[in-house]
């Protein structure tokens, strides 16, 4: 009530013609865009004097209301015209129009959202796997995708007539020759290059510059001249690992892998635990005899996962020939032993996310990719 009475008083105190007179006088004095803006706010704006007059109309007796409204309207029209004239005179309107043309922002338009991508499943798995090994003290190193036959085969004790060297199993290219850092080369005439068929060349490359004890992993892309199917690609990824010291045993290997798999799959295990009755402690590792030229004995590694044994990698105790190729002396070799392993990254992804076909990881189909953001 108090405010209403105040407003009424104002109208009485400031009759419209007096208001107009004051407005015209002030407008004549406003000569800059700032001053004009201020004037517009004071008189024509949302909280300006004219608006106040209109708002106070309802306080007036009905008989008076119409006349006052008409008068106020007329004054308003006049003031608007005068204001526009003043704007033109001071060049304000034109400048403003120009500014509007160049920086128009329609704040009512819906925003443009920036799509946020995410790391590809393969990169994410490599990060996850290397994180776990790193937490167990393993170094993370990388090797070249384009290898010499020396590092890919000879240094790993793979004989010259091994089928994996066949033209039909490996991508070969022509380039200049290379000798291992330890000065050993099995076939001086083989100057070809190939796309590495496994990450195992990383074993010899690492040992050329590191002495035991050590533990390391080599993640990376590998290639085989192979027909692609559900579980094979001509391009895929592996994680190689190695741990060598005075008394590193196959039991250490089993222990480390058990920790690794349980860490890697613990979230699926706990999510599905109730369904399959598997708890995170229950991924078990089994080793079966196998053969690789660079390990002796060699193992096929299986893990017990959701009621099945799944083959997940190849492994074994590092063959003394491999130490020799890395440049270790007979005396050094006599004092060390260790394990090496290599497994497919895509296989781990397929198990983890229940993806039935590894080719889905590479076709770039957003319907697939977006499921894993
Ligand atoms: N390099 C082997 C493969 O690609 C796996 C392996 C690595 C086996 C290390 C033994 C030791 O199949």
Coordinates of C-alpha atoms and ligand atoms in Angstrom, one line a residue:
X1 CA 0.0 0.0 0.0
X2 CA 2.8 2.4 0.9
X3 CA 4.5 2.0 -2.5
X4 CA 1.2 2.5 -4.4
X5 CA 0.5 5.7 -2.6
X6 CA 4.0 6.8 -3.4
X7 CA 3.6 6.1 -7.1
X8 CA 0.4 8.0 -7.1
X9 CA 2.0 11.0 -5.5
X10 CA 4.8 10.9 -8.2
X11 CA 2.3 11.2 -11.0
X12 CA 0.6 14.0 -9.3
X13 CA 3.9 15.7 -8.7
X14 CA 5.1 15.1 -12.2
X15 CA 2.4 15.9 -14.6
X16 CA 3.0 14.5 -18.0
X17 CA 3.7 17.8 -19.7
X18 CA 6.3 18.7 -17.1
X19 CA 7.8 15.3 -17.6
X20 CA 8.0 15.9 -21.3
X21 CA 9.6 19.3 -20.8
X22 CA 12.3 17.8 -18.6
X23 CA 12.8 15.0 -21.1
X24 CA 13.2 17.3 -24.1
X25 CA 15.7 19.4 -22.2
X26 CA 17.8 16.5 -21.1
X27 CA 17.7 15.0 -24.6
X28 CA 19.1 18.2 -26.0
X29 CA 22.0 17.9 -23.6
X30 CA 22.7 14.2 -24.4
X31 CA 25.3 14.2 -27.2
X32 CA 27.1 10.9 -26.8
X33 CA 25.9 7.4 -27.2
X34 CA 26.4 6.8 -23.5
X35 CA 24.3 9.8 -22.6
X36 CA 21.6 8.9 -25.1
X37 CA 21.5 5.3 -23.8
X38 CA 21.0 6.7 -20.3
X39 CA 18.3 9.0 -21.5
X40 CA 16.5 6.2 -23.2
X41 CA 16.6 4.1 -20.1
X42 CA 15.4 7.0 -17.9
X43 CA 12.4 7.8 -20.1
X44 CA 11.5 5.1 -22.6
X45 CA 13.0 2.1 -20.9
X46 CA 11.4 -0.8 -19.0
X47 CA 11.7 1.1 -15.8
X48 CA 11.6 4.6 -17.4
X49 CA 9.3 7.5 -16.5
X50 CA 6.8 6.9 -19.3
X51 CA 6.3 3.3 -18.2
X52 CA 5.8 4.5 -14.7
X53 CA 3.0 6.7 -15.9
X54 CA 1.3 3.8 -17.6
X55 CA 1.7 1.7 -14.6
X56 CA 0.2 4.2 -12.3
X57 CA -2.9 4.5 -14.5
X58 CA -4.7 1.9 -12.5
X59 CA -4.4 4.1 -9.4
X60 CA -6.5 6.8 -11.1
X61 CA -10.2 7.1 -10.9
X62 CA -11.7 5.6 -14.1
X63 CA -13.0 8.9 -15.5
X64 CA -9.5 10.3 -15.6
X65 CA -7.7 7.2 -16.8
X66 CA -8.4 7.4 -20.5
X67 CA -7.4 11.0 -20.9
X68 CA -4.2 10.6 -19.0
X69 CA -3.4 7.4 -21.1
X70 CA -3.9 9.3 -24.3
X71 CA -1.8 12.1 -23.2
X72 CA 1.0 9.8 -22.1
X73 CA 0.8 7.9 -25.4
X74 CA 1.2 11.1 -27.4
X75 CA 4.1 12.2 -25.3
X76 CA 5.7 8.8 -25.7
X77 CA 5.4 8.9 -29.5
X78 CA 6.8 12.4 -29.5
X79 CA 9.7 11.5 -27.3
X80 CA 10.5 8.4 -29.4
X81 CA 10.6 10.5 -32.6
X82 CA 12.8 13.1 -30.9
X83 CA 15.1 10.3 -29.6
X84 CA 15.5 8.8 -33.0
X85 CA 16.3 12.2 -34.4
X86 CA 18.9 12.8 -31.8
X87 CA 20.4 9.4 -32.4
X88 CA 20.7 10.1 -36.1
X89 CA 22.2 13.6 -35.4
X90 CA 24.9 12.1 -33.2
X91 CA 25.5 9.2 -35.6
X92 CA 24.7 6.7 -32.9
X93 CA 22.0 4.8 -34.6
X94 CA 24.1 4.2 -37.7
X95 CA 27.1 3.0 -35.7
X96 CA 24.9 0.8 -33.7
X97 CA 23.3 -0.7 -36.7
X98 CA 26.7 -1.4 -38.2
X99 CA 27.8 -3.1 -35.0
X100 CA 24.7 -5.2 -34.9
X101 CA 25.3 -6.3 -38.5
X102 CA 28.8 -7.4 -37.7
X103 CA 28.4 -9.0 -34.3
X104 CA 24.8 -10.2 -34.1
X105 CA 24.3 -12.9 -31.6
X106 CA 20.9 -14.4 -31.3
X107 CA 20.9 -15.5 -27.7
X108 CA 17.6 -17.3 -28.1
X109 CA 19.0 -19.8 -30.6
X110 CA 19.6 -23.3 -29.3
X111 CA 23.3 -23.9 -28.5
X112 CA 25.7 -25.8 -30.8
X113 CA 26.9 -28.7 -28.8
X114 CA 30.4 -30.0 -29.4
X115 CA 30.5 -33.8 -29.6
X116 CA 33.0 -35.2 -27.2
X117 CA 34.8 -38.3 -28.5
X118 CA 36.6 -40.9 -26.5
X119 CA 39.7 -43.1 -26.7
X120 CA 39.3 -46.1 -28.9
X121 CA 38.8 -49.5 -27.2
X122 CA 42.2 -50.7 -28.4
X123 CA 44.1 -47.7 -27.0
X124 CA 42.1 -47.9 -23.8
X125 CA 42.9 -51.6 -23.3
X126 CA 46.6 -50.9 -24.0
X127 CA 46.5 -48.1 -21.4
X128 CA 44.7 -50.3 -18.9
X129 CA 47.1 -53.3 -19.4
X130 CA 50.2 -51.2 -19.2
X131 CA 48.9 -49.4 -16.1
X132 CA 48.4 -52.7 -14.3
X133 CA 51.9 -53.9 -15.2
X134 CA 53.4 -50.6 -14.4
X135 CA 51.8 -50.9 -10.9
X136 CA 53.7 -54.1 -10.5
X137 CA 57.0 -52.3 -11.4
X138 CA 57.2 -53.2 -15.1
X139 CA 58.9 -50.8 -17.5
X140 CA 56.8 -49.8 -20.5
X141 CA 58.8 -49.7 -23.8
X142 CA 58.0 -49.7 -27.5
X143 CA 59.7 -51.0 -30.6
X144 CA 59.4 -50.2 -34.3
X145 CA 56.5 -51.6 -36.4
X146 CA 58.9 -52.0 -39.3
X147 CA 61.5 -54.6 -38.2
X148 CA 64.5 -56.4 -39.6
X149 CA 64.3 -60.2 -40.0
X150 CA 67.1 -60.2 -37.5
X151 CA 65.1 -58.9 -34.6
X152 CA 61.8 -60.5 -35.6
X153 CA 63.3 -64.0 -36.2
X154 CA 67.0 -64.6 -36.0
X155 CA 67.6 -63.0 -32.6
X156 CA 64.7 -64.9 -31.3
X157 CA 66.2 -68.2 -32.3
X158 CA 63.6 -68.7 -35.1
X159 CA 65.4 -70.9 -37.7
X160 CA 65.8 -69.8 -41.3
X161 CA 63.3 -72.4 -42.6
X162 CA 60.6 -71.6 -40.0
X163 CA 57.2 -71.4 -41.7
X164 CA 56.4 -68.0 -40.2
X165 CA 59.2 -66.5 -42.4
X166 CA 57.3 -67.6 -45.4
X167 CA 56.2 -65.1 -48.0
X168 CA 52.6 -66.1 -47.2
X169 CA 52.8 -65.4 -43.4
X170 CA 54.6 -62.1 -43.2
X171 CA 54.5 -58.7 -44.9
X172 CA 57.9 -58.1 -46.5
X173 CA 59.4 -55.0 -47.9
X174 CA 62.8 -54.0 -49.4
X175 CA 65.2 -51.8 -47.5
X176 CA 68.8 -51.4 -46.3
X177 CA 70.3 -54.0 -43.9
X178 CA 70.8 -53.7 -40.2
X179 CA 73.0 -55.4 -37.7
X180 CA 71.9 -56.0 -34.1
X181 CA 73.5 -53.6 -31.5
X182 CA 75.3 -56.6 -30.1
X183 CA 77.0 -57.0 -33.4
X184 CA 75.3 -60.3 -34.2
X185 CA 73.6 -60.9 -37.5
X186 CA 72.4 -64.3 -38.7
X187 CA 72.1 -63.7 -42.3
X188 CA 74.3 -60.9 -43.6
X189 CA 72.5 -60.9 -47.0
X190 CA 69.1 -60.3 -45.6
X191 CA 68.6 -56.6 -46.0
X192 CA 64.8 -56.8 -46.3
X193 CA 62.4 -55.3 -43.9
X194 CA 59.1 -56.7 -42.6
X195 CA 56.2 -55.6 -40.6
X196 CA 56.8 -57.3 -37.2
X197 CA 54.7 -60.4 -36.7
X198 CA 54.8 -60.1 -32.9
X199 CA 56.1 -57.8 -30.2
X200 CA 58.8 -60.3 -29.3
X201 CA 61.6 -58.3 -31.1
X202 CA 61.1 -55.9 -28.2
X203 CA 62.8 -58.6 -26.0
X204 CA 66.2 -58.4 -27.7
X205 CA 66.0 -54.7 -28.3
X206 CA 65.4 -54.1 -24.6
X207 CA 68.0 -56.4 -23.4
X208 CA 70.6 -54.9 -25.7
X209 CA 70.5 -51.8 -23.4
X210 CA 69.4 -53.3 -20.1
X211 CA 71.0 -55.8 -17.7
X212 CA 69.0 -58.0 -15.4
X213 CA 67.2 -57.9 -13.1
X214 CA 64.4 -56.2 -15.0
X215 CA 60.7 -56.5 -15.8
X216 CA 59.2 -54.8 -18.8
X217 CA 56.2 -54.8 -21.2
X218 CA 56.1 -53.9 -24.9
X219 CA 52.6 -53.0 -26.2
X220 CA 52.3 -52.5 -29.9
X221 CA 50.8 -53.1 -33.3
X222 CA 51.7 -56.3 -35.1
X223 CA 51.0 -57.7 -38.6
X224 CA 50.5 -61.1 -40.2
X225 CA 49.7 -61.9 -43.8
X226 CA 46.5 -63.5 -42.9
X227 CA 42.9 -63.8 -44.0
X228 CA 40.7 -61.7 -41.7
X229 CA 38.0 -63.5 -39.8
X230 CA 36.1 -63.2 -36.5
X231 CA 39.3 -63.8 -34.4
X232 CA 42.1 -62.9 -36.9
X233 CA 43.2 -59.7 -38.5
X234 CA 46.2 -58.9 -40.7
X235 CA 46.8 -56.0 -38.3
X236 CA 46.3 -56.4 -34.5
X237 CA 47.9 -55.6 -31.2
X238 CA 50.0 -57.5 -28.7
X239 CA 51.4 -57.0 -25.3
X240 CA 54.8 -58.6 -24.7
X241 CA 56.2 -59.0 -21.3
X242 CA 59.4 -60.1 -19.7
X243 CA 60.9 -60.5 -16.3
X244 CA 64.5 -61.7 -15.8
X245 CA 66.6 -62.0 -12.7
X246 CA 68.7 -64.5 -10.7
X247 CA 65.7 -66.7 -9.8
X248 CA 62.6 -65.8 -11.7
X249 CA 60.5 -68.9 -12.1
X250 CA 57.4 -70.1 -13.9
X251 CA 55.6 -69.9 -10.6
X252 CA 56.3 -66.1 -10.5
X253 CA 54.8 -65.9 -14.0
X254 CA 51.7 -67.7 -12.9
X255 CA 51.4 -65.4 -9.9
X256 CA 51.8 -62.2 -11.8
X257 CA 49.4 -63.3 -14.5
X258 CA 46.8 -64.2 -11.9
X259 CA 47.0 -60.8 -10.4
X260 CA 47.0 -59.2 -13.9
X261 CA 43.8 -61.0 -15.1
X262 CA 42.0 -60.5 -11.8
X263 CA 42.7 -56.8 -11.9
X264 CA 41.9 -56.4 -15.6
X265 CA 38.6 -58.2 -15.4
X266 CA 37.6 -57.4 -11.8
X267 CA 34.8 -55.0 -12.9
X268 CA 33.1 -57.6 -15.1
X269 CA 33.6 -60.2 -12.4
X270 CA 31.9 -58.1 -9.8
X271 CA 29.1 -56.9 -12.2
X272 CA 28.3 -60.5 -13.3
X273 CA 29.4 -62.2 -10.1
X274 CA 25.8 -62.7 -8.9
X275 CA 24.8 -64.2 -12.2
X276 CA 27.6 -66.6 -12.8
X277 CA 28.7 -67.1 -9.2
X278 CA 32.2 -66.0 -10.1
X279 CA 34.0 -63.7 -7.7
X280 CA 37.1 -61.6 -8.5
X281 CA 39.4 -64.1 -6.7
X282 CA 38.4 -66.9 -9.1
X283 CA 40.2 -66.1 -12.4
X284 CA 42.7 -69.0 -12.4
X285 CA 45.7 -69.4 -14.7
X286 CA 46.7 -72.7 -16.3
X287 CA 49.9 -73.4 -18.3
X288 CA 50.0 -76.1 -20.9
X289 CA 53.1 -77.2 -22.8
X290 CA 53.7 -75.5 -26.1
X291 CA 56.5 -74.6 -28.4
X292 CA 58.2 -71.3 -29.3
X293 CA 61.8 -71.2 -30.6
X294 CA 62.6 -68.4 -28.2
X295 CA 61.4 -70.0 -25.0
X296 CA 62.2 -73.3 -23.3
X297 CA 60.0 -74.6 -21.8
X298 CA 57.1 -72.9 -23.6
X299 CA 53.5 -72.5 -22.4
X300 CA 50.1 -71.9 -23.8
X301 CA 48.4 -69.7 -21.1
X302 CA 44.7 -70.3 -20.3
X303 CA 42.6 -68.4 -17.9
X304 CA 39.5 -69.8 -16.1
X305 CA 36.9 -67.2 -16.8
X306 CA 33.1 -67.5 -16.4
X307 CA 33.2 -71.3 -16.4
X308 CA 35.5 -71.9 -19.3
X309 CA 39.3 -72.1 -20.0
X310 CA 40.2 -69.4 -22.5
X311 CA 43.5 -69.4 -24.3
X312 CA 45.0 -65.9 -23.8
X313 CA 48.7 -65.9 -24.6
X314 CA 51.9 -67.7 -25.5
X315 CA 54.8 -67.7 -23.0
X316 CA 57.8 -69.5 -21.7
X317 CA 61.1 -69.3 -19.9
X318 CA 63.5 -67.2 -22.0
X319 CA 65.7 -69.4 -24.2
X320 CA 69.5 -68.9 -23.5
X321 CA 70.0 -68.2 -27.3
X322 CA 67.9 -65.0 -26.9
X323 CA 70.1 -63.8 -24.1
X324 CA 73.1 -64.5 -26.3
X325 CA 71.7 -62.4 -29.2
X326 CA 71.1 -59.6 -26.8
X327 CA 74.9 -59.6 -26.0
X328 CA 74.9 -61.2 -22.6
X329 CA 78.0 -63.1 -21.7
X330 CA 78.0 -66.9 -20.9
X331 CA 78.8 -65.9 -17.3
X332 CA 75.9 -63.5 -17.1
X333 CA 73.5 -66.0 -18.7
X334 CA 74.5 -68.7 -16.2
X335 CA 73.2 -66.5 -13.4
X336 CA 69.8 -65.5 -14.8
X337 CA 66.5 -67.0 -15.7
X338 CA 63.2 -65.4 -16.6
X339 CA 59.9 -65.6 -18.4
X340 CA 58.5 -64.0 -21.5
X341 CA 54.9 -63.8 -22.7
X342 CA 53.0 -62.3 -25.6
X343 CA 49.2 -62.0 -26.0
X344 CA 46.6 -60.3 -28.2
X345 CA 45.0 -57.0 -27.0
X346 CA 42.0 -57.5 -29.2
X347 CA 41.3 -60.9 -27.6
X348 CA 41.3 -59.2 -24.2
X349 CA 38.8 -56.6 -25.5
X350 CA 36.6 -59.2 -26.9
X351 CA 36.5 -61.0 -23.6
X352 CA 36.0 -57.9 -21.6
X353 CA 33.2 -56.4 -23.7
X354 CA 31.8 -59.6 -25.1
X355 CA 32.4 -58.5 -28.7
X356 CA 32.0 -61.5 -31.0
X357 CA 34.0 -60.3 -34.0
X358 CA 37.3 -58.4 -33.8
X359 CA 36.7 -56.7 -37.1
X360 CA 34.0 -54.6 -35.4
X361 CA 36.9 -52.8 -33.7
X362 CA 38.2 -51.5 -37.0
X363 CA 35.3 -50.7 -39.2
X364 CA 34.7 -47.4 -37.5
X365 CA 31.0 -48.0 -37.1
X366 CA 29.9 -45.3 -34.7
X367 CA 27.0 -47.5 -33.5
X368 CA 29.6 -49.8 -32.1
X369 CA 32.1 -47.3 -30.9
X370 CA 29.6 -45.1 -29.1
X371 CA 28.6 -48.0 -26.9
X372 CA 32.0 -47.7 -25.1
X373 CA 32.2 -44.0 -24.3
Ligands
LIG1 N1 55.4 -64.0 -29.8 C1 54.6 -65.1 -29.6 C2 53.4 -65.0 -30.5 O1 53.2 -64.0 -31.1 C3 54.1 -65.2 -28.2 C4 55.2 -65.4 -27.2 C5 55.8 -64.3 -26.6 C6 55.5 -66.6 -26.8 C7 56.8 -64.5 -25.7 C8 56.5 -66.8 -25.9 C9 57.1 -65.8 -25.3 O2 52.6 -65.9 -30.7

